């Protein structure tokens, strides 16, 4: 089932174009964009709602601050998330999905459902539900 891309003009650098022109297939392109250590987890969290940096960090407790920051910057560079800085003291930064990022939510949700079933198949508790509920607080 084809995914509809939003009708926006991508911001593409020369380096980005070269990177993607060298890929062999669309699956490689997909993994090049979402295949980071915590990218799927970040996108999953933002499919739930807009979050501040600390909320995302609580949602993904194993991510180091440097790794989380790097992954957020890459997702922003790939136009999947937006970083909004509010001019208040102390500064407030929120992350949310772009239209392009939102187009991944049904896919990520399907992966989550598959993972639920797999945990059940293995007889293992799904800790994501606990973490997801903790992130809602």
Short mmCIF file of C-alpha atoms in Angstrom, two decimals:
data_model
loop_
_atom_site.label_atom_id
_atom_site.label_comp_id
_atom_site.label_asym_id
_atom_site.label_seq_id
_atom_site.Cartn_x
_atom_site.Cartn_y
_atom_site.Cartn_z
CA UNK A 1 0.00 0.00 0.00
CA UNK A 2 1.70 3.23 -1.11
CA UNK A 3 2.15 6.04 1.40
CA UNK A 4 1.06 9.48 0.27
CA UNK A 5 3.75 12.10 0.71
CA UNK A 6 2.70 15.59 1.74
CA UNK A 7 2.61 18.18 -1.01
CA UNK A 8 5.55 20.22 0.20
CA UNK A 9 8.87 21.02 -1.40
CA UNK A 10 11.67 19.17 0.38
CA UNK A 11 14.69 21.05 1.66
CA UNK A 12 17.43 19.03 0.02
CA UNK A 13 21.12 19.79 0.18
CA UNK A 14 23.64 18.63 -2.37
CA UNK A 15 25.04 16.14 0.17
CA UNK A 16 21.60 14.76 0.94
CA UNK A 17 20.77 14.34 -2.74
CA UNK A 18 24.05 12.49 -3.35
CA UNK A 19 23.47 10.25 -0.32
CA UNK A 20 20.03 9.19 -1.50
CA UNK A 21 20.98 8.90 -5.18
CA UNK A 22 23.57 6.29 -4.15
CA UNK A 23 20.99 4.05 -2.48
CA UNK A 24 19.74 0.98 -4.29
CA UNK A 25 16.09 0.87 -3.23
CA UNK A 26 13.35 2.60 -1.28
CA UNK A 27 13.82 0.34 1.76
CA UNK A 28 17.40 1.60 2.07
CA UNK A 29 16.10 5.17 1.86
CA UNK A 30 13.55 4.49 4.60
CA UNK A 31 16.15 2.98 6.88
CA UNK A 32 18.58 5.82 6.13
CA UNK A 33 15.98 8.24 7.50
CA UNK A 34 14.44 6.34 10.43
CA UNK A 35 17.13 3.76 11.19
CA UNK A 36 18.97 5.38 14.08
CA UNK A 37 19.45 3.95 17.55
CA UNK A 38 16.47 5.86 19.01
CA UNK A 39 14.77 7.46 16.00
CA UNK A 40 11.79 5.10 15.95
CA UNK A 41 11.32 5.59 19.70
CA UNK A 42 11.42 9.37 19.29
CA UNK A 43 8.95 9.27 16.40
CA UNK A 44 6.70 6.91 18.37
CA UNK A 45 6.71 9.33 21.33
CA UNK A 46 5.91 12.28 19.07
CA UNK A 47 3.10 10.35 17.38
CA UNK A 48 1.48 10.40 20.82
CA UNK A 49 1.94 14.15 21.35
CA UNK A 50 4.28 17.15 21.15
CA UNK A 51 6.98 16.86 23.80
CA UNK A 52 9.75 18.84 25.40
CA UNK A 53 13.31 17.47 25.41
CA UNK A 54 13.08 16.20 29.02
CA UNK A 55 9.82 14.40 28.29
CA UNK A 56 11.41 12.60 25.35
CA UNK A 57 14.41 11.75 27.55
CA UNK A 58 12.06 10.22 30.17
CA UNK A 59 10.25 8.30 27.43
CA UNK A 60 13.60 6.83 26.27
CA UNK A 61 15.56 6.46 29.53
CA UNK A 62 18.44 4.48 27.98
CA UNK A 63 19.33 7.30 25.56
CA UNK A 64 22.29 9.41 26.62
CA UNK A 65 21.81 13.18 26.28
CA UNK A 66 24.39 13.34 23.46
CA UNK A 67 22.78 10.46 21.53
CA UNK A 68 19.27 11.86 22.02
CA UNK A 69 20.38 15.31 20.88
CA UNK A 70 22.09 13.84 17.80
CA UNK A 71 19.05 11.77 16.85
CA UNK A 72 16.73 14.78 17.27
CA UNK A 73 18.97 16.92 15.06
CA UNK A 74 19.04 14.22 12.36
CA UNK A 75 15.25 13.85 12.43
CA UNK A 76 14.92 17.62 12.17
CA UNK A 77 17.39 17.70 9.28
CA UNK A 78 15.37 15.00 7.51
CA UNK A 79 12.24 17.14 8.03
CA UNK A 80 10.41 14.57 10.16
CA UNK A 81 10.26 16.73 13.29
CA UNK A 82 10.16 20.42 14.10
CA UNK A 83 11.94 22.09 16.98
CA UNK A 84 10.14 25.13 18.36
CA UNK A 85 12.01 27.41 20.75
CA UNK A 86 9.87 29.72 22.89
CA UNK A 87 11.53 32.97 24.08
CA UNK A 88 10.79 32.56 27.79
CA UNK A 89 13.00 32.21 30.86
CA UNK A 90 14.03 29.45 31.22
CA UNK A 91 13.95 28.66 27.48
CA UNK A 92 11.26 26.21 26.43
CA UNK A 93 11.83 23.91 23.47
CA UNK A 94 9.18 21.60 22.05
CA UNK A 95 9.48 18.88 19.44
CA UNK A 96 6.61 17.87 17.20
CA UNK A 97 6.09 15.94 14.00
CA UNK A 98 5.98 17.63 10.64
CA UNK A 99 3.40 16.57 8.07
CA UNK A 100 6.04 14.23 6.65
CA UNK A 101 6.74 12.82 10.11
CA UNK A 102 3.02 12.29 10.76
CA UNK A 103 2.85 10.18 7.61
CA UNK A 104 5.01 7.61 9.47
CA UNK A 105 2.65 7.27 12.47
CA UNK A 106 0.44 4.50 10.99
CA UNK A 107 3.58 2.54 10.08
CA UNK A 108 5.13 3.03 13.51
CA UNK A 109 1.84 2.10 15.16
CA UNK A 110 1.74 -1.10 13.08
CA UNK A 111 5.30 -1.92 14.18
CA UNK A 112 4.26 -1.31 17.78
CA UNK A 113 1.30 -3.70 17.42
CA UNK A 114 3.59 -6.34 15.93
CA UNK A 115 5.95 -5.87 18.89
CA UNK A 116 3.01 -6.23 21.33
CA UNK A 117 2.07 -9.53 19.70
CA UNK A 118 5.69 -10.69 19.72
CA UNK A 119 6.12 -9.91 23.42
CA UNK A 120 2.90 -11.82 24.08
CA UNK A 121 4.15 -14.74 21.95
CA UNK A 122 7.35 -14.83 24.02
CA UNK A 123 5.46 -14.45 27.31
CA UNK A 124 7.29 -11.21 28.15
CA UNK A 125 5.75 -8.13 29.74
CA UNK A 126 5.51 -5.11 27.44
CA UNK A 127 7.33 -2.36 29.35
CA UNK A 128 6.53 0.20 26.62
CA UNK A 129 3.01 0.65 27.95
CA UNK A 130 4.41 1.57 31.37
CA UNK A 131 6.90 3.98 29.77
CA UNK A 132 4.23 5.44 27.47
CA UNK A 133 1.95 6.09 30.44
CA UNK A 134 4.87 7.59 32.40
CA UNK A 135 5.52 9.94 29.46
CA UNK A 136 1.91 11.16 29.61
CA UNK A 137 2.41 12.57 33.10
#
